[in-house]
């Protein structure tokens, strides 16, 4: 019996597990301290009332024989897929309901989509990068190449034409840097994918935070239907981090290596996934209703205001950052050329505030730090006050 040796190539611990351990150890050692967490991207507001009502009704259905539901279809109930298709229409984008796969979240699909691709494919990711894109492909034994995101390109890396890639992971608005690609930049990436006969895995989990004139779907850009898969989540859009629901869009025309990508993913899901529960899909459909869109936008606005509170403080202090405008994340340069873990320890010990060290997202994250706007408003204000005091002292 042998173990998949590719796991030996992973870093020992998942980034957020390291952050959690350091934080919990500090809290145990200092029970009198109020630690404010602006590290992981977990929401804090309750689900919208229309969503809760739909979930209650869906749960009630399970209490009666004539409305009881067992195994759902692996690709989701038609009513939810139609609702998502209708949402795309409001963006001016055509996505057929039967091209949508309902899932338990974007993280799962971003990691699992590799099942349908050969292990000898080369994967292109940006650096810094959301760890799942890298780790899931290391587990599969694929070669990974990096496109460097940095201050010079606004942390929006573009591909090098001299590099051949088969699978391209793109997150916009980006986690962790908060940067967002323009339509012109996405078109360059699409043309690169078409030239290389590659597939773009487009993660748009933070699309609800876009405030500027930017694409809200890769399918809004010409050529995407011939090279892209789009993955989205209701975790940040509607607060489903604990409820778990997302979706993946695969155009039926998308083919590679003589195989239909849609059919391959359908076969994979039918084998390995039993679908999302009836109450959760009822709740998800409510998100896309007129009232649901109104209510979730109120929650998004709350987090956007938190982002403004954080970014305004950094503006006042003259600290470079990206994000905060089209994203719930603020990606800041550590003061005085400090290392990101060094700044993590300082911030935790001196200000009792937790963020995420940029180094955990890749080599280009060294010296950078991610803060999230998903916290409680009062806690966010208090954390920013502590941060300002600490940074003012450091920058003297």
CSV table of C-alpha atoms in Angstrom, one decimal:
chain,number,residue,atom,x,y,z
A,1,UNK,CA,0.0,0.0,0.0
A,2,UNK,CA,1.4,3.4,-1.0
A,3,UNK,CA,0.4,7.0,-0.1
A,4,UNK,CA,0.3,9.8,-2.6
A,5,UNK,CA,3.8,11.1,-2.3
A,6,UNK,CA,2.7,14.5,-3.9
A,7,UNK,CA,1.5,15.4,-0.4
A,8,UNK,CA,5.1,15.5,0.7
A,9,UNK,CA,5.5,18.5,-1.6
A,10,UNK,CA,3.0,20.6,0.3
A,11,UNK,CA,4.0,23.1,3.0
A,12,UNK,CA,3.4,21.4,6.4
A,13,UNK,CA,0.4,23.4,7.4
A,14,UNK,CA,-2.4,25.3,5.7
A,15,UNK,CA,-1.9,29.0,6.1
A,16,UNK,CA,-5.1,29.7,8.0
A,17,UNK,CA,-4.4,26.8,10.3
A,18,UNK,CA,-1.1,28.5,11.3
A,19,UNK,CA,-2.8,31.8,11.8
A,20,UNK,CA,-5.5,30.1,14.0
A,21,UNK,CA,-2.9,28.3,16.1
A,22,UNK,CA,-0.9,31.4,16.8
A,23,UNK,CA,-4.0,33.3,17.6
A,24,UNK,CA,-5.5,30.7,19.9
A,25,UNK,CA,-2.2,30.2,21.7
A,26,UNK,CA,-2.0,33.9,22.4
A,27,UNK,CA,-5.6,34.0,23.6
A,28,UNK,CA,-5.0,31.1,26.0
A,29,UNK,CA,-1.9,32.8,27.4
A,30,UNK,CA,-3.7,36.2,27.7
A,31,UNK,CA,-7.3,35.6,28.6
A,32,UNK,CA,-7.7,39.2,29.8
A,33,UNK,CA,-7.0,40.6,26.3
A,34,UNK,CA,-9.7,41.4,23.7
A,35,UNK,CA,-8.3,40.0,20.5
A,36,UNK,CA,-10.0,41.3,17.3
A,37,UNK,CA,-9.8,39.1,14.3
A,38,UNK,CA,-9.5,40.7,10.8
A,39,UNK,CA,-7.7,37.6,9.4
A,40,UNK,CA,-9.9,35.0,7.7
A,41,UNK,CA,-12.6,36.1,5.3
A,42,UNK,CA,-15.6,34.9,7.4
A,43,UNK,CA,-18.7,37.0,7.4
A,44,UNK,CA,-20.3,38.3,10.7
A,45,UNK,CA,-23.7,39.5,9.6
A,46,UNK,CA,-26.7,37.1,9.8
A,47,UNK,CA,-28.3,35.8,6.6
A,48,UNK,CA,-30.8,38.1,4.9
A,49,UNK,CA,-34.4,37.7,6.2
A,50,UNK,CA,-35.8,36.6,2.8
A,51,UNK,CA,-33.1,33.9,2.7
A,52,UNK,CA,-33.9,32.7,6.3
A,53,UNK,CA,-37.7,32.5,5.4
A,54,UNK,CA,-37.0,30.5,2.3
A,55,UNK,CA,-34.7,28.1,4.3
A,56,UNK,CA,-37.4,27.7,6.9
A,57,UNK,CA,-40.0,26.8,4.3
A,58,UNK,CA,-37.6,24.4,2.7
A,59,UNK,CA,-37.0,22.7,6.0
A,60,UNK,CA,-40.7,22.5,6.7
A,61,UNK,CA,-41.1,20.7,3.3
A,62,UNK,CA,-38.9,17.9,4.8
A,63,UNK,CA,-41.4,17.4,7.6
A,64,UNK,CA,-44.2,16.2,5.3
A,65,UNK,CA,-44.4,13.1,3.1
A,66,UNK,CA,-45.9,14.9,0.0
A,67,UNK,CA,-43.1,17.6,0.0
A,68,UNK,CA,-40.2,15.6,1.4
A,69,UNK,CA,-37.0,15.6,-0.7
A,70,UNK,CA,-34.2,13.0,-0.7
A,71,UNK,CA,-31.1,13.0,-2.8
A,72,UNK,CA,-30.9,16.1,-5.0
A,73,UNK,CA,-29.6,16.1,-8.5
A,74,UNK,CA,-25.8,16.4,-8.5
A,75,UNK,CA,-26.1,19.5,-10.7
A,76,UNK,CA,-28.8,21.3,-8.7
A,77,UNK,CA,-32.6,21.8,-8.8
A,78,UNK,CA,-33.9,23.5,-11.9
A,79,UNK,CA,-35.5,26.4,-10.0
A,80,UNK,CA,-32.1,27.5,-8.6
A,81,UNK,CA,-30.3,27.1,-11.8
A,82,UNK,CA,-32.9,29.2,-13.6
A,83,UNK,CA,-32.6,31.8,-10.9
A,84,UNK,CA,-28.8,32.0,-11.4
A,85,UNK,CA,-29.3,32.1,-15.2
A,86,UNK,CA,-31.6,35.0,-14.6
A,87,UNK,CA,-29.0,36.8,-12.5
A,88,UNK,CA,-26.5,36.5,-15.4
A,89,UNK,CA,-29.1,38.1,-17.7
A,90,UNK,CA,-29.1,41.2,-15.5
A,91,UNK,CA,-25.3,41.4,-16.2
A,92,UNK,CA,-26.0,41.3,-19.9
A,93,UNK,CA,-24.5,37.8,-20.0
A,94,UNK,CA,-26.0,34.7,-21.5
A,95,UNK,CA,-25.6,31.6,-19.4
A,96,UNK,CA,-28.1,28.7,-19.9
A,97,UNK,CA,-29.5,27.2,-16.8
A,98,UNK,CA,-28.3,23.7,-17.9
A,99,UNK,CA,-24.7,25.0,-18.0
A,100,UNK,CA,-24.8,25.7,-14.3
A,101,UNK,CA,-23.7,23.2,-11.6
A,102,UNK,CA,-24.8,24.0,-8.0
A,103,UNK,CA,-22.2,23.1,-5.5
A,104,UNK,CA,-21.3,23.4,-1.8
A,105,UNK,CA,-18.9,26.3,-2.5
A,106,UNK,CA,-16.2,27.8,-4.6
A,107,UNK,CA,-13.4,26.3,-2.6
A,108,UNK,CA,-14.5,22.8,-3.3
A,109,UNK,CA,-15.0,23.3,-7.0
A,110,UNK,CA,-11.7,25.1,-7.4
A,111,UNK,CA,-10.0,22.2,-5.8
A,112,UNK,CA,-12.0,19.4,-7.4
A,113,UNK,CA,-12.1,20.8,-11.0
A,114,UNK,CA,-8.6,19.3,-11.5
A,115,UNK,CA,-10.1,15.8,-11.4
A,116,UNK,CA,-11.0,16.1,-15.1
A,117,UNK,CA,-7.6,17.3,-16.3
A,118,UNK,CA,-4.5,15.2,-16.9
A,119,UNK,CA,-1.7,15.4,-14.3
A,120,UNK,CA,0.8,16.3,-17.0
A,121,UNK,CA,-0.8,19.7,-17.6
A,122,UNK,CA,1.0,22.8,-16.6
A,123,UNK,CA,-0.9,25.1,-14.2
A,124,UNK,CA,-0.4,28.9,-14.2
A,125,UNK,CA,-1.3,30.9,-11.1
A,126,UNK,CA,-0.6,34.4,-9.9
A,127,UNK,CA,1.7,35.0,-7.0
A,128,UNK,CA,0.3,35.9,-4.4
A,129,UNK,CA,-2.3,33.3,-4.8
A,130,UNK,CA,-5.2,31.7,-2.9
A,131,UNK,CA,-3.6,28.5,-1.5
A,132,UNK,CA,-6.2,26.1,-2.7
A,133,UNK,CA,-5.3,26.6,-6.4
A,134,UNK,CA,-1.7,25.6,-5.7
A,135,UNK,CA,-2.2,22.9,-3.1
A,136,UNK,CA,-4.9,21.0,-5.0
A,137,UNK,CA,-2.6,20.8,-8.1
A,138,UNK,CA,0.5,19.8,-6.0
A,139,UNK,CA,-1.6,17.0,-4.7
A,140,UNK,CA,-2.3,15.9,-8.2
A,141,UNK,CA,1.4,16.1,-9.2
A,142,UNK,CA,1.1,18.9,-11.7
A,143,UNK,CA,3.8,21.4,-12.6
A,144,UNK,CA,3.0,24.9,-11.4
A,145,UNK,CA,4.3,28.2,-12.9
A,146,UNK,CA,3.8,31.6,-11.5
A,147,UNK,CA,2.9,35.0,-12.9
A,148,UNK,CA,4.3,37.6,-10.5
A,149,UNK,CA,1.8,40.2,-9.0
A,150,UNK,CA,3.6,43.1,-7.5
A,151,UNK,CA,3.4,46.8,-6.8
A,152,UNK,CA,4.6,47.7,-10.3
A,153,UNK,CA,1.7,45.9,-12.0
A,154,UNK,CA,-0.9,46.8,-9.3
A,155,UNK,CA,-0.9,43.2,-8.1
A,156,UNK,CA,-2.7,42.2,-11.3
A,157,UNK,CA,-0.2,39.9,-13.0
A,158,UNK,CA,-0.4,39.2,-16.7
A,159,UNK,CA,0.9,36.0,-18.5
A,160,UNK,CA,4.3,35.8,-20.1
A,161,UNK,CA,3.8,34.8,-23.8
A,162,UNK,CA,7.0,32.7,-23.6
A,163,UNK,CA,5.4,30.5,-20.9
A,164,UNK,CA,3.1,27.7,-22.1
A,165,UNK,CA,0.3,26.9,-19.6
A,166,UNK,CA,-2.7,24.5,-20.0
A,167,UNK,CA,-4.8,25.5,-16.9
A,168,UNK,CA,-4.9,29.1,-15.7
A,169,UNK,CA,-6.4,30.1,-12.3
A,170,UNK,CA,-7.6,33.6,-12.2
A,171,UNK,CA,-9.4,35.3,-9.2
A,172,UNK,CA,-11.0,38.7,-9.8
A,173,UNK,CA,-11.5,40.6,-7.6
A,174,UNK,CA,-8.5,38.9,-6.2
A,175,UNK,CA,-7.9,37.0,-3.0
A,176,UNK,CA,-5.7,38.1,-1.3
A,177,UNK,CA,-4.7,41.4,-2.9
A,178,UNK,CA,-8.1,42.9,-3.6
A,179,UNK,CA,-7.1,44.0,-7.1
A,180,UNK,CA,-9.5,43.5,-9.9
A,181,UNK,CA,-8.9,42.9,-13.6
A,182,UNK,CA,-10.2,45.2,-16.3
A,183,UNK,CA,-12.1,43.9,-19.3
A,184,UNK,CA,-9.0,44.7,-21.4
A,185,UNK,CA,-6.8,42.7,-19.1
A,186,UNK,CA,-9.2,39.8,-19.1
A,187,UNK,CA,-9.3,39.9,-22.9
A,188,UNK,CA,-5.5,39.5,-23.0
A,189,UNK,CA,-5.8,36.5,-20.7
A,190,UNK,CA,-8.5,35.0,-22.9
A,191,UNK,CA,-6.4,35.5,-26.0
A,192,UNK,CA,-3.5,33.8,-24.2
A,193,UNK,CA,-5.7,30.9,-23.2
A,194,UNK,CA,-7.0,30.5,-26.8
A,195,UNK,CA,-3.5,30.6,-28.2
A,196,UNK,CA,-2.3,27.9,-25.8
A,197,UNK,CA,-5.5,25.9,-26.1
A,198,UNK,CA,-5.7,26.3,-22.3
A,199,UNK,CA,-8.7,26.5,-19.9
A,200,UNK,CA,-9.2,29.4,-17.5
A,201,UNK,CA,-10.6,28.6,-14.1
A,202,UNK,CA,-12.2,32.0,-13.2
A,203,UNK,CA,-13.0,32.4,-9.5
A,204,UNK,CA,-15.3,35.4,-9.1
A,205,UNK,CA,-16.3,34.8,-5.5
A,206,UNK,CA,-16.0,38.5,-4.6
A,207,UNK,CA,-17.9,39.9,-7.6
A,208,UNK,CA,-20.6,41.4,-5.4
A,209,UNK,CA,-18.0,43.9,-4.0
A,210,UNK,CA,-17.2,45.5,-7.4
A,211,UNK,CA,-18.1,49.2,-7.4
A,212,UNK,CA,-16.3,50.3,-10.6
A,213,UNK,CA,-16.9,49.6,-14.3
A,214,UNK,CA,-15.4,46.1,-14.3
A,215,UNK,CA,-16.5,42.8,-15.6
A,216,UNK,CA,-18.8,40.9,-13.3
A,217,UNK,CA,-18.3,37.7,-15.2
A,218,UNK,CA,-15.6,36.4,-17.5
A,219,UNK,CA,-18.3,35.6,-20.0
A,220,UNK,CA,-19.0,39.3,-20.4
A,221,UNK,CA,-15.7,39.4,-22.3
A,222,UNK,CA,-15.5,38.1,-25.9
A,223,UNK,CA,-14.0,34.6,-26.4
A,224,UNK,CA,-14.5,33.4,-22.8
A,225,UNK,CA,-17.1,30.8,-23.8
A,226,UNK,CA,-14.4,29.0,-25.8
A,227,UNK,CA,-11.9,28.8,-23.0
A,228,UNK,CA,-13.3,29.5,-19.5
A,229,UNK,CA,-15.0,27.9,-16.5
A,230,UNK,CA,-16.5,30.3,-14.0
A,231,UNK,CA,-16.8,29.4,-10.3
A,232,UNK,CA,-18.7,31.6,-7.8
A,233,UNK,CA,-19.8,31.3,-4.2
A,234,UNK,CA,-22.6,32.7,-2.1
A,235,UNK,CA,-20.3,32.7,0.9
A,236,UNK,CA,-19.3,36.3,0.5
A,237,UNK,CA,-22.1,37.4,-1.8
A,238,UNK,CA,-24.9,36.4,0.7
A,239,UNK,CA,-23.2,35.2,3.9
A,240,UNK,CA,-23.3,31.5,3.1
A,241,UNK,CA,-19.9,30.7,4.7
A,242,UNK,CA,-21.6,28.3,7.2
A,243,UNK,CA,-24.5,27.3,4.9
A,244,UNK,CA,-22.3,26.3,1.9
A,245,UNK,CA,-23.6,26.9,-1.6
A,246,UNK,CA,-21.9,28.0,-4.8
A,247,UNK,CA,-22.0,27.3,-8.5
A,248,UNK,CA,-19.8,26.5,-11.5
A,249,UNK,CA,-20.6,27.5,-15.1
A,250,UNK,CA,-19.2,25.5,-17.9
A,251,UNK,CA,-20.3,26.4,-21.5
A,252,UNK,CA,-21.4,23.3,-23.3
A,253,UNK,CA,-19.3,24.3,-26.3
A,254,UNK,CA,-16.1,24.1,-24.4
A,255,UNK,CA,-13.9,21.2,-25.6
A,256,UNK,CA,-10.3,20.2,-25.2
A,257,UNK,CA,-8.3,17.2,-26.3
A,258,UNK,CA,-11.3,15.8,-28.1
A,259,UNK,CA,-13.4,15.8,-24.9
A,260,UNK,CA,-16.3,18.0,-23.8
A,261,UNK,CA,-15.5,19.7,-20.5
A,262,UNK,CA,-19.1,20.0,-19.5
A,263,UNK,CA,-19.7,16.3,-19.9
A,264,UNK,CA,-16.5,15.4,-18.1
A,265,UNK,CA,-17.4,17.6,-15.1
A,266,UNK,CA,-21.0,16.2,-15.1
A,267,UNK,CA,-19.6,12.7,-15.0
A,268,UNK,CA,-17.2,13.6,-12.1
A,269,UNK,CA,-20.0,15.3,-10.1
A,270,UNK,CA,-22.4,12.4,-10.6
A,271,UNK,CA,-19.7,10.0,-9.2
A,272,UNK,CA,-18.4,12.1,-6.3
A,273,UNK,CA,-21.0,14.6,-5.3
A,274,UNK,CA,-24.5,14.0,-3.9
A,275,UNK,CA,-25.7,17.6,-4.3
A,276,UNK,CA,-26.7,20.5,-2.1
A,277,UNK,CA,-29.6,20.0,0.3
A,278,UNK,CA,-33.2,21.2,-0.5
A,279,UNK,CA,-33.4,23.8,2.3
A,280,UNK,CA,-30.1,25.4,1.2
A,281,UNK,CA,-31.0,25.5,-2.4
A,282,UNK,CA,-34.4,27.1,-1.5
A,283,UNK,CA,-32.4,29.7,0.5
A,284,UNK,CA,-30.0,30.2,-2.4
A,285,UNK,CA,-32.8,30.8,-4.9
A,286,UNK,CA,-34.1,33.6,-2.6
A,287,UNK,CA,-30.7,35.3,-2.9
A,288,UNK,CA,-31.5,35.9,-6.6
A,289,UNK,CA,-35.0,37.2,-6.1
A,290,UNK,CA,-35.6,41.0,-6.3
A,291,UNK,CA,-36.0,41.3,-2.6
A,292,UNK,CA,-33.0,39.0,-2.0
A,293,UNK,CA,-30.7,41.1,-4.1
A,294,UNK,CA,-31.9,44.2,-2.2
A,295,UNK,CA,-31.2,42.7,1.2
A,296,UNK,CA,-27.8,41.2,0.4
A,297,UNK,CA,-26.7,44.5,-1.0
A,298,UNK,CA,-27.4,46.0,2.3
A,299,UNK,CA,-25.0,43.5,4.0
A,300,UNK,CA,-22.4,44.1,1.3
A,301,UNK,CA,-22.6,47.8,1.9
A,302,UNK,CA,-21.9,47.2,5.5
A,303,UNK,CA,-18.7,45.4,4.7
A,304,UNK,CA,-17.8,48.0,2.1
A,305,UNK,CA,-18.0,50.7,4.7
A,306,UNK,CA,-15.7,48.6,7.0
A,307,UNK,CA,-13.3,48.5,4.1
A,308,UNK,CA,-13.4,52.3,3.8
A,309,UNK,CA,-12.7,52.7,7.5
A,310,UNK,CA,-9.6,50.5,7.2
A,311,UNK,CA,-8.3,52.0,3.9
A,312,UNK,CA,-8.9,55.6,5.1
A,313,UNK,CA,-6.7,55.0,8.0
A,314,UNK,CA,-4.0,53.7,5.7
A,315,UNK,CA,-4.4,56.7,3.4
A,316,UNK,CA,-4.0,58.9,6.4
A,317,UNK,CA,-0.7,57.2,7.4
A,318,UNK,CA,0.6,57.1,3.8
A,319,UNK,CA,0.8,53.3,3.7
A,320,UNK,CA,0.6,51.6,0.3
A,321,UNK,CA,-2.2,49.1,-0.2
A,322,UNK,CA,-4.4,47.6,-2.9
A,323,UNK,CA,-8.0,46.5,-2.5
A,324,UNK,CA,-10.8,47.9,-0.3
A,325,UNK,CA,-12.7,49.4,-3.2
A,326,UNK,CA,-13.8,46.4,-5.3
A,327,UNK,CA,-13.0,43.8,-2.7
A,328,UNK,CA,-13.5,43.1,1.0
A,329,UNK,CA,-9.7,42.7,1.4
A,330,UNK,CA,-7.1,45.3,2.0
A,331,UNK,CA,-3.5,44.2,1.0
A,332,UNK,CA,-1.0,46.5,2.7
A,333,UNK,CA,2.7,47.0,2.7
A,334,UNK,CA,4.2,46.2,6.1
A,335,UNK,CA,5.8,49.2,7.8
A,336,UNK,CA,9.6,49.7,8.0
A,337,UNK,CA,10.3,46.7,5.6
A,338,UNK,CA,9.1,44.3,8.2
A,339,UNK,CA,8.5,40.7,7.3
A,340,UNK,CA,4.8,39.6,7.1
A,341,UNK,CA,5.0,37.1,10.0
A,342,UNK,CA,7.1,39.6,11.9
A,343,UNK,CA,4.3,42.2,11.5
A,344,UNK,CA,1.7,39.5,12.4
A,345,UNK,CA,3.4,38.9,15.7
A,346,UNK,CA,3.8,42.6,16.4
A,347,UNK,CA,0.2,43.3,15.6
A,348,UNK,CA,-1.1,40.5,17.7
A,349,UNK,CA,1.1,41.2,20.7
A,350,UNK,CA,1.0,45.0,20.7
A,351,UNK,CA,-2.4,45.7,19.3
A,352,UNK,CA,-4.3,42.4,19.9
A,353,UNK,CA,-5.4,42.5,16.2
A,354,UNK,CA,-5.2,39.5,13.9
A,355,UNK,CA,-4.5,39.7,10.1
A,356,UNK,CA,-3.1,37.3,7.6
A,357,UNK,CA,0.7,37.4,6.7
A,358,UNK,CA,1.1,37.9,2.9
A,359,UNK,CA,4.0,35.5,2.8
A,360,UNK,CA,1.5,32.6,3.2
A,361,UNK,CA,0.1,33.5,-0.2
A,362,UNK,CA,3.4,33.2,-2.1
A,363,UNK,CA,6.9,34.6,-2.5
A,364,UNK,CA,5.5,38.0,-3.7
A,365,UNK,CA,3.5,38.2,-0.5
A,366,UNK,CA,6.6,38.7,1.6
A,367,UNK,CA,6.4,42.1,3.3
A,368,UNK,CA,2.7,42.4,2.8
A,369,UNK,CA,-0.3,41.8,5.0
A,370,UNK,CA,-4.0,41.1,4.4
A,371,UNK,CA,-6.9,42.6,6.5
A,372,UNK,CA,-10.5,41.7,6.0
A,373,UNK,CA,-13.6,44.0,6.2
A,374,UNK,CA,-15.9,41.2,7.3
A,375,UNK,CA,-15.7,42.0,11.0
A,376,UNK,CA,-18.3,43.6,13.2
A,377,UNK,CA,-18.4,47.4,12.7
A,378,UNK,CA,-17.5,48.4,16.3
A,379,UNK,CA,-14.7,45.8,16.4
A,380,UNK,CA,-13.4,47.1,13.0
A,381,UNK,CA,-13.4,50.7,14.3
A,382,UNK,CA,-11.6,49.6,17.5
A,383,UNK,CA,-9.1,47.5,15.6
A,384,UNK,CA,-8.3,50.4,13.2
A,385,UNK,CA,-7.8,52.7,16.2
A,386,UNK,CA,-5.3,50.2,17.7
A,387,UNK,CA,-3.6,49.8,14.3
A,388,UNK,CA,-3.2,53.6,13.8
A,389,UNK,CA,-1.7,54.0,17.2
A,390,UNK,CA,0.8,51.2,16.6
A,391,UNK,CA,1.7,52.3,13.0
A,392,UNK,CA,2.0,55.9,14.1
A,393,UNK,CA,4.6,54.9,16.7
A,394,UNK,CA,6.4,52.7,14.2
A,395,UNK,CA,6.6,55.3,11.4
A,396,UNK,CA,8.0,58.1,13.6
